[in-house]
mmCIF file of C-alpha atoms in Angstrom:
data_model
loop_
_atom_site.group_PDB
_atom_site.id
_atom_site.type_symbol
_atom_site.label_atom_id
_atom_site.label_comp_id
_atom_site.label_asym_id
_atom_site.label_seq_id
_atom_site.Cartn_x
_atom_site.Cartn_y
_atom_site.Cartn_z
ATOM 1 C CA UNK A 1 -7.361 7.768 -25.193
ATOM 2 C CA UNK A 2 -5.644 4.736 -26.690
ATOM 3 C CA UNK A 3 -7.527 2.302 -28.865
ATOM 4 C CA UNK A 4 -8.868 -0.804 -26.993
ATOM 5 C CA UNK A 5 -6.888 -3.372 -28.781
ATOM 6 C CA UNK A 6 -3.743 -1.519 -27.853
ATOM 7 C CA UNK A 7 -4.561 -1.802 -24.081
ATOM 8 C CA UNK A 8 -4.223 -5.530 -24.367
ATOM 9 C CA UNK A 9 -1.361 -5.773 -26.974
ATOM 10 C CA UNK A 10 1.151 -3.372 -25.438
ATOM 11 C CA UNK A 11 3.613 -5.575 -23.498
ATOM 12 C CA UNK A 12 7.296 -5.383 -22.556
ATOM 13 C CA UNK A 13 9.629 -7.018 -20.123
ATOM 14 C CA UNK A 14 10.357 -5.107 -16.991
ATOM 15 C CA UNK A 15 13.200 -6.899 -15.415
ATOM 16 C CA UNK A 16 12.904 -5.283 -12.043
ATOM 17 C CA UNK A 17 9.358 -6.319 -11.867
ATOM 18 C CA UNK A 18 10.167 -9.803 -12.999
ATOM 19 C CA UNK A 19 12.715 -10.134 -10.356
ATOM 20 C CA UNK A 20 10.296 -8.835 -7.631
ATOM 21 C CA UNK A 21 7.435 -11.042 -8.841
ATOM 22 C CA UNK A 22 9.629 -14.100 -9.128
ATOM 23 C CA UNK A 23 11.083 -13.539 -5.740
ATOM 24 C CA UNK A 24 7.692 -12.891 -3.905
ATOM 25 C CA UNK A 25 6.286 -15.956 -5.734
ATOM 26 C CA UNK A 26 9.141 -18.364 -4.812
ATOM 27 C CA UNK A 27 9.241 -17.099 -1.142
ATOM 28 C CA UNK A 28 5.430 -17.682 -0.768
ATOM 29 C CA UNK A 29 5.566 -21.055 -2.456
ATOM 30 C CA UNK A 30 8.486 -22.119 -0.071
ATOM 31 C CA UNK A 31 6.557 -20.834 2.929
ATOM 32 C CA UNK A 32 3.410 -22.875 1.959
ATOM 33 C CA UNK A 33 5.482 -25.964 1.711
ATOM 34 C CA UNK A 34 7.292 -25.328 4.855
ATOM 35 C CA UNK A 35 3.929 -24.437 6.719
ATOM 36 C CA UNK A 36 2.460 -27.791 5.434
ATOM 37 C CA UNK A 37 5.417 -29.671 6.834
ATOM 38 C CA UNK A 38 4.843 -27.962 10.220
ATOM 39 C CA UNK A 39 1.243 -29.151 10.115
ATOM 40 C CA UNK A 40 -0.382 -25.940 8.969
ATOM 41 C CA UNK A 41 -2.888 -26.424 6.147
ATOM 42 C CA UNK A 42 -2.695 -23.183 4.274
ATOM 43 C CA UNK A 43 -6.020 -21.896 2.773
ATOM 44 C CA UNK A 44 -5.988 -22.350 -1.131
ATOM 45 C CA UNK A 45 -7.992 -19.125 -1.695
ATOM 46 C CA UNK A 46 -5.273 -17.136 0.062
ATOM 47 C CA UNK A 47 -2.607 -18.730 -2.269
ATOM 48 C CA UNK A 48 -4.841 -17.958 -5.222
ATOM 49 C CA UNK A 49 -5.303 -14.258 -4.112
ATOM 50 C CA UNK A 50 -1.562 -13.738 -3.615
ATOM 51 C CA UNK A 51 -0.534 -15.282 -7.065
ATOM 52 C CA UNK A 52 -3.501 -14.104 -9.048
ATOM 53 C CA UNK A 53 -4.841 -10.620 -8.313
ATOM 54 C CA UNK A 54 -1.652 -9.762 -6.162
ATOM 55 C CA UNK A 55 1.418 -10.708 -8.404
ATOM 56 C CA UNK A 56 -0.807 -10.651 -11.520
ATOM 57 C CA UNK A 57 -1.617 -6.894 -11.011
ATOM 58 C CA UNK A 58 1.802 -6.025 -10.468
ATOM 59 C CA UNK A 59 2.799 -7.819 -13.733
ATOM 60 C CA UNK A 60 0.116 -6.037 -15.611
ATOM 61 C CA UNK A 61 0.973 -2.654 -14.272
ATOM 62 C CA UNK A 62 4.715 -2.967 -14.853
ATOM 63 C CA UNK A 63 4.758 -5.105 -17.977
ATOM 64 C CA UNK A 64 1.578 -3.993 -19.658
ATOM 65 C CA UNK A 65 0.237 -0.814 -21.258
ATOM 66 C CA UNK A 66 1.171 1.437 -18.240
ATOM 67 C CA UNK A 67 4.746 0.102 -18.129
ATOM 68 C CA UNK A 68 5.228 0.370 -21.960
ATOM 69 C CA UNK A 69 3.945 4.069 -21.935
ATOM 70 C CA UNK A 70 4.782 5.220 -18.528
ATOM 71 C CA UNK A 71 7.816 7.398 -19.946
ATOM 72 C CA UNK A 72 5.626 9.141 -22.554
ATOM 73 C CA UNK A 73 2.182 9.434 -20.669
ATOM 74 C CA UNK A 74 1.977 11.199 -17.385
ATOM 75 C CA UNK A 75 -1.446 9.599 -16.739
ATOM 76 C CA UNK A 76 -0.088 5.925 -17.480
ATOM 77 C CA UNK A 77 2.768 6.664 -15.109
ATOM 78 C CA UNK A 78 0.607 7.974 -12.521
ATOM 79 C CA UNK A 79 -1.819 4.972 -12.834
ATOM 80 C CA UNK A 80 1.160 2.697 -12.365
ATOM 81 C CA UNK A 81 2.649 4.285 -9.375
ATOM 82 C CA UNK A 82 -0.419 5.021 -7.583
ATOM 83 C CA UNK A 83 -1.720 1.398 -7.773
ATOM 84 C CA UNK A 84 1.556 -0.130 -6.991
ATOM 85 C CA UNK A 85 1.551 1.840 -3.802
ATOM 86 C CA UNK A 86 -2.161 1.431 -2.798
ATOM 87 C CA UNK A 87 -3.752 -1.416 -4.922
ATOM 88 C CA UNK A 88 -1.165 -4.083 -5.252
ATOM 89 C CA UNK A 89 -0.174 -4.168 -1.564
ATOM 90 C CA UNK A 90 -3.937 -4.688 -0.638
ATOM 91 C CA UNK A 91 -4.251 -7.519 -2.977
ATOM 92 C CA UNK A 92 -0.919 -9.084 -1.773
ATOM 93 C CA UNK A 93 -1.999 -8.728 1.803
ATOM 94 C CA UNK A 94 -4.972 -10.909 1.085
ATOM 95 C CA UNK A 95 -2.404 -13.878 1.096
ATOM 96 C CA UNK A 96 -1.377 -12.998 4.635
ATOM 97 C CA UNK A 97 2.242 -13.252 4.040
ATOM 98 C CA UNK A 98 3.369 -12.415 7.648
ATOM 99 C CA UNK A 99 0.901 -15.125 9.015
ATOM 100 C CA UNK A 100 2.406 -17.680 6.537
ATOM 101 C CA UNK A 101 5.830 -16.718 7.675
ATOM 102 C CA UNK A 102 5.016 -17.321 11.364
ATOM 103 C CA UNK A 103 3.557 -20.791 10.252
ATOM 104 C CA UNK A 104 6.563 -21.696 8.072
ATOM 105 C CA UNK A 105 9.591 -20.420 10.180
ATOM 106 C CA UNK A 106 11.157 -22.159 13.113
ATOM 107 C CA UNK A 107 11.368 -20.583 16.563
ATOM 108 C CA UNK A 108 14.674 -18.761 15.635
ATOM 109 C CA UNK A 109 13.221 -17.569 12.380
ATOM 110 C CA UNK A 110 10.039 -16.395 14.220
ATOM 111 C CA UNK A 111 12.220 -14.530 16.770
ATOM 112 C CA UNK A 112 14.060 -12.744 13.791
ATOM 113 C CA UNK A 113 10.685 -11.924 12.189
ATOM 114 C CA UNK A 114 9.504 -10.340 15.544
ATOM 115 C CA UNK A 115 12.614 -8.397 15.902
ATOM 116 C CA UNK A 116 12.209 -6.880 12.368
ATOM 117 C CA UNK A 117 8.564 -6.079 13.037
ATOM 118 C CA UNK A 118 9.312 -4.338 16.258
ATOM 119 C CA UNK A 119 12.136 -2.192 14.673
ATOM 120 C CA UNK A 120 11.307 1.476 14.976
ATOM 121 C CA UNK A 121 11.748 2.006 11.164
ATOM 122 C CA UNK A 122 9.163 -0.601 10.488
ATOM 123 C CA UNK A 123 6.879 0.681 13.243
ATOM 124 C CA UNK A 124 7.058 4.045 11.818
ATOM 125 C CA UNK A 125 6.117 3.063 8.240
ATOM 126 C CA UNK A 126 3.350 0.616 9.539
ATOM 127 C CA UNK A 127 0.895 2.841 10.937
ATOM 128 C CA UNK A 128 -1.613 5.130 9.471
ATOM 129 C CA UNK A 129 0.115 8.319 11.079
ATOM 130 C CA UNK A 130 2.836 8.122 8.467
ATOM 131 C CA UNK A 131 0.833 7.211 5.620
ATOM 132 C CA UNK A 132 -0.610 10.825 4.779
ATOM 133 C CA UNK A 133 2.914 12.089 4.998
ATOM 134 C CA UNK A 134 4.383 9.396 2.697
ATOM 135 C CA UNK A 135 1.578 9.786 0.268
ATOM 136 C CA UNK A 136 1.870 13.552 0.081
ATOM 137 C CA UNK A 137 5.623 13.669 -0.312
ATOM 138 C CA UNK A 138 5.524 11.192 -3.016
ATOM 139 C CA UNK A 139 2.797 12.588 -5.166
ATOM 140 C CA UNK A 140 3.949 16.223 -4.656
ATOM 141 C CA UNK A 141 6.987 15.383 -6.687
ATOM 142 C CA UNK A 142 4.431 15.117 -9.592
ATOM 143 C CA UNK A 143 4.044 18.915 -9.317
ATOM 144 C CA UNK A 144 7.764 19.585 -10.075
ATOM 145 C CA UNK A 145 10.201 18.927 -13.081
ATOM 146 C CA UNK A 146 11.183 15.887 -11.119
ATOM 147 C CA UNK A 147 7.900 14.313 -12.485
ATOM 148 C CA UNK A 148 9.665 13.950 -15.914
ATOM 149 C CA UNK A 149 12.868 12.450 -14.413
ATOM 150 C CA UNK A 150 10.941 9.839 -12.431
ATOM 151 C CA UNK A 151 9.188 8.935 -15.723
ATOM 152 C CA UNK A 152 12.092 8.960 -18.075
ATOM 153 C CA UNK A 153 15.259 7.910 -15.994
ATOM 154 C CA UNK A 154 15.600 3.966 -16.230
ATOM 155 C CA UNK A 155 17.254 3.935 -12.790
ATOM 156 C CA UNK A 156 14.399 6.006 -11.219
ATOM 157 C CA UNK A 157 11.923 3.527 -12.909
ATOM 158 C CA UNK A 158 13.687 0.609 -11.373
ATOM 159 C CA UNK A 159 14.012 2.128 -7.747
ATOM 160 C CA UNK A 160 10.299 2.868 -8.014
ATOM 161 C CA UNK A 161 9.294 -0.548 -9.161
ATOM 162 C CA UNK A 162 11.079 -2.192 -6.371
ATOM 163 C CA UNK A 163 10.423 0.251 -3.555
ATOM 164 C CA UNK A 164 6.978 1.578 -3.954
ATOM 165 C CA UNK A 165 5.247 -1.903 -3.579
ATOM 166 C CA UNK A 166 7.488 -2.614 -0.579
ATOM 167 C CA UNK A 167 6.541 0.917 1.056
ATOM 168 C CA UNK A 168 2.807 -0.140 0.287
ATOM 169 C CA UNK A 169 3.170 -3.415 2.011
ATOM 170 C CA UNK A 170 4.482 -1.781 5.115
ATOM 171 C CA UNK A 171 1.579 0.498 5.049
ATOM 172 C CA UNK A 172 -1.211 -1.954 4.308
ATOM 173 C CA UNK A 173 -0.075 -5.227 6.223
ATOM 174 C CA UNK A 174 -0.626 -3.603 9.695
ATOM 175 C CA UNK A 175 -4.278 -2.992 8.801
ATOM 176 C CA UNK A 176 -4.770 -6.477 7.145
ATOM 177 C CA UNK A 177 -2.790 -8.491 9.621
ATOM 178 C CA UNK A 178 -3.694 -6.851 12.801
ATOM 179 C CA UNK A 179 -2.702 -9.801 14.802
ATOM 180 C CA UNK A 180 0.974 -8.947 14.133
ATOM 181 C CA UNK A 181 0.495 -5.131 14.707
ATOM 182 C CA UNK A 182 -1.789 -5.049 17.672
ATOM 183 C CA UNK A 183 -2.731 -1.612 18.744
ATOM 184 C CA UNK A 184 -4.988 -0.413 21.562
ATOM 185 C CA UNK A 185 -8.526 0.730 20.725
ATOM 186 C CA UNK A 186 -7.464 4.362 21.699
ATOM 187 C CA UNK A 187 -4.507 4.067 19.323
ATOM 188 C CA UNK A 188 -6.746 2.825 16.416
ATOM 189 C CA UNK A 189 -9.247 5.682 17.221
ATOM 190 C CA UNK A 190 -6.251 8.161 16.732
ATOM 191 C CA UNK A 191 -5.456 6.236 13.466
ATOM 192 C CA UNK A 192 -8.927 6.876 12.241
ATOM 193 C CA UNK A 193 -8.253 10.645 12.572
ATOM 194 C CA UNK A 194 -5.204 10.349 10.361
ATOM 195 C CA UNK A 195 -6.783 8.146 7.847
ATOM 196 C CA UNK A 196 -9.484 10.719 7.261
ATOM 197 C CA UNK A 197 -6.565 13.292 6.889
ATOM 198 C CA UNK A 198 -5.044 11.062 4.367
ATOM 199 C CA UNK A 199 -8.250 10.951 2.506
ATOM 200 C CA UNK A 200 -7.823 14.651 1.902
ATOM 201 C CA UNK A 201 -3.979 15.070 1.908
ATOM 202 C CA UNK A 202 -3.365 12.421 -0.779
ATOM 203 C CA UNK A 203 -5.840 14.016 -3.207
ATOM 204 C CA UNK A 204 -4.205 17.436 -3.092
ATOM 205 C CA UNK A 205 -1.424 16.793 -5.851
ATOM 206 C CA UNK A 206 -4.216 15.181 -8.062
ATOM 207 C CA UNK A 207 -6.293 18.216 -7.745
ATOM 208 C CA UNK A 208 -3.463 20.584 -8.423
ATOM 209 C CA UNK A 209 -2.463 18.516 -11.437
ATOM 210 C CA UNK A 210 -6.043 18.684 -12.669
ATOM 211 C CA UNK A 211 -6.753 22.316 -12.057
ATOM 212 C CA UNK A 212 -3.447 23.869 -13.133
ATOM 213 C CA UNK A 213 -3.294 25.677 -16.529
ATOM 214 C CA UNK A 214 0.459 25.068 -17.230
ATOM 215 C CA UNK A 215 2.555 21.980 -17.832
ATOM 216 C CA UNK A 216 4.411 21.740 -14.503
ATOM 217 C CA UNK A 217 7.169 19.418 -15.598
ATOM 218 C CA UNK A 218 7.951 21.866 -18.605
ATOM 219 C CA UNK A 219 8.161 18.859 -20.956
ATOM 220 C CA UNK A 220 6.134 19.761 -24.125
ATOM 221 C CA UNK A 221 7.175 16.882 -26.338
ATOM 222 C CA UNK A 222 7.616 13.127 -26.009
ATOM 223 C CA UNK A 223 9.942 10.662 -27.717
ATOM 224 C CA UNK A 224 7.045 8.713 -29.381
ATOM 225 C CA UNK A 225 4.114 10.648 -30.241
ATOM 226 C CA UNK A 226 1.048 8.523 -31.395
ATOM 227 C CA UNK A 227 -1.975 9.960 -33.064
ATOM 228 C CA UNK A 228 -4.176 9.308 -29.947
ATOM 229 C CA UNK A 229 -1.690 10.881 -27.497
ATOM 230 C CA UNK A 230 -3.170 13.821 -25.635
ATOM 231 C CA UNK A 231 -1.341 17.115 -25.750
ATOM 232 C CA UNK A 232 0.900 17.711 -22.510
ATOM 233 C CA UNK A 233 -1.555 19.870 -20.621
ATOM 234 C CA UNK A 234 -4.383 17.393 -21.340
ATOM 235 C CA UNK A 235 -2.038 14.539 -20.407
ATOM 236 C CA UNK A 236 -1.241 16.278 -16.977
ATOM 237 C CA UNK A 237 -4.961 16.856 -16.279
ATOM 238 C CA UNK A 238 -5.766 13.107 -16.958
ATOM 239 C CA UNK A 239 -2.746 12.181 -14.426
ATOM 240 C CA UNK A 240 -4.501 14.477 -11.905
ATOM 241 C CA UNK A 241 -7.875 12.801 -12.527
ATOM 242 C CA UNK A 242 -6.324 9.339 -12.123
ATOM 243 C CA UNK A 243 -4.404 10.265 -8.947
ATOM 244 C CA UNK A 244 -7.359 12.072 -7.384
ATOM 245 C CA UNK A 245 -9.744 9.267 -8.066
ATOM 246 C CA UNK A 246 -7.244 6.418 -6.810
ATOM 247 C CA UNK A 247 -6.244 8.365 -3.709
ATOM 248 C CA UNK A 248 -10.048 8.770 -2.691
ATOM 249 C CA UNK A 249 -11.504 5.336 -3.639
ATOM 250 C CA UNK A 250 -8.539 3.117 -2.243
ATOM 251 C CA UNK A 251 -9.097 4.800 1.228
ATOM 252 C CA UNK A 252 -12.520 3.398 1.394
ATOM 253 C CA UNK A 253 -11.419 -0.429 1.969
ATOM 254 C CA UNK A 254 -8.775 0.869 4.367
ATOM 255 C CA UNK A 255 -11.517 2.681 6.518
ATOM 256 C CA UNK A 256 -13.611 -0.558 6.398
ATOM 257 C CA UNK A 257 -10.538 -2.697 7.504
ATOM 258 C CA UNK A 258 -9.788 -0.284 10.317
ATOM 259 C CA UNK A 259 -13.378 -0.552 11.697
ATOM 260 C CA UNK A 260 -12.986 -4.289 11.545
ATOM 261 C CA UNK A 261 -9.764 -3.900 13.349
ATOM 262 C CA UNK A 262 -11.182 -1.579 15.917
ATOM 263 C CA UNK A 263 -14.115 -4.045 16.645
ATOM 264 C CA UNK A 264 -11.617 -6.940 17.187
ATOM 265 C CA UNK A 265 -9.281 -4.821 19.316
ATOM 266 C CA UNK A 266 -12.347 -3.643 21.437
ATOM 267 C CA UNK A 267 -13.472 -7.223 21.899
ATOM 268 C CA UNK A 268 -9.930 -8.440 22.848
ATOM 269 C CA UNK A 269 -9.640 -5.782 25.422
ATOM 270 C CA UNK A 270 -13.139 -6.415 26.839
ATOM 271 C CA UNK A 271 -12.262 -10.059 27.287
ATOM 272 C CA UNK A 272 -9.149 -8.996 29.017
ATOM 273 C CA UNK A 273 -11.232 -6.988 31.621
ATOM 274 C CA UNK A 274 -13.688 -9.798 32.121
ATOM 275 C CA UNK A 275 -11.012 -12.274 32.847
ATOM 276 C CA UNK A 276 -9.717 -9.965 35.772
ATOM 277 C CA UNK A 277 -10.808 -10.856 39.277
ATOM 278 C CA UNK A 278 -12.338 -8.229 41.507
ATOM 279 C CA UNK A 279 -9.133 -7.729 43.353
ATOM 280 C CA UNK A 280 -7.036 -7.230 40.158
ATOM 281 C CA UNK A 281 -9.730 -4.780 38.849
ATOM 282 C CA UNK A 282 -9.528 -2.763 41.896
ATOM 283 C CA UNK A 283 -5.692 -2.663 41.757
ATOM 284 C CA UNK A 284 -5.854 -1.597 38.198
ATOM 285 C CA UNK A 285 -8.267 1.208 39.032
ATOM 286 C CA UNK A 286 -6.002 2.215 41.975
ATOM 287 C CA UNK A 287 -2.950 2.435 39.583
ATOM 288 C CA UNK A 288 -4.954 4.433 37.257
ATOM 289 C CA UNK A 289 -5.981 6.959 39.734
ATOM 290 C CA UNK A 290 -2.538 7.290 41.215
ATOM 291 C CA UNK A 291 -1.199 7.903 37.741
ATOM 292 C CA UNK A 292 -3.678 10.791 37.258
#
């Protein structure tokens, strides 16, 4: 493992990450100002969560130790990518960017936002049915020679830095901001099943990396070999440990958020039934029986 002083002193400028962080920060700040003009007082703690843990964690991952050594260390690259996919979006979601956009945009802008959220592509990525497939597909590439190309190719690194957090936001925001992605209680129950499948599926690549006895990307040397660097096989095993741990531990807050989401959805549907008159309830029952 690297010396402790190196963890805090290894820095570089990742221009793709700087561009992403700057864009997110400026848009969020403009949203707060526009929402204030519209009469909405945005909570200070949400802005602090977005700028601090949210954008701050992205800066540390991309420009800190994991960004500096991601090309040479499999475990550093794995830590960066997995947290960009699972950790950073959850922290950014604490700032409720969609809710802020609704408070800041005029009616025409809100209509455009609604159209984007209702698009089938966004709907596909924004439900937990797709999350197990996405995570499994991404991390399965770590079991192939493509693992080295993803780490060493500057273009691949730039694409991952830009696309992975956006993909993570599409998967995390529906759970955090359930008001903009309302589902029925039955649908959320089905999502629970897939979340537990994800709990198992995402860990499979990490387990295979950890238990495999040969270097799967066939790269036995690195460009910069420091004295504390692990050998390639041990590096791969550490990457498996990191991936296995993060994929398991990050699903826990998602499950808790889904429990909260299910409770709110159930209460909302119960209020809807309570507001029905006897005649409307009888008509609804009749429609249900006729459909059966």
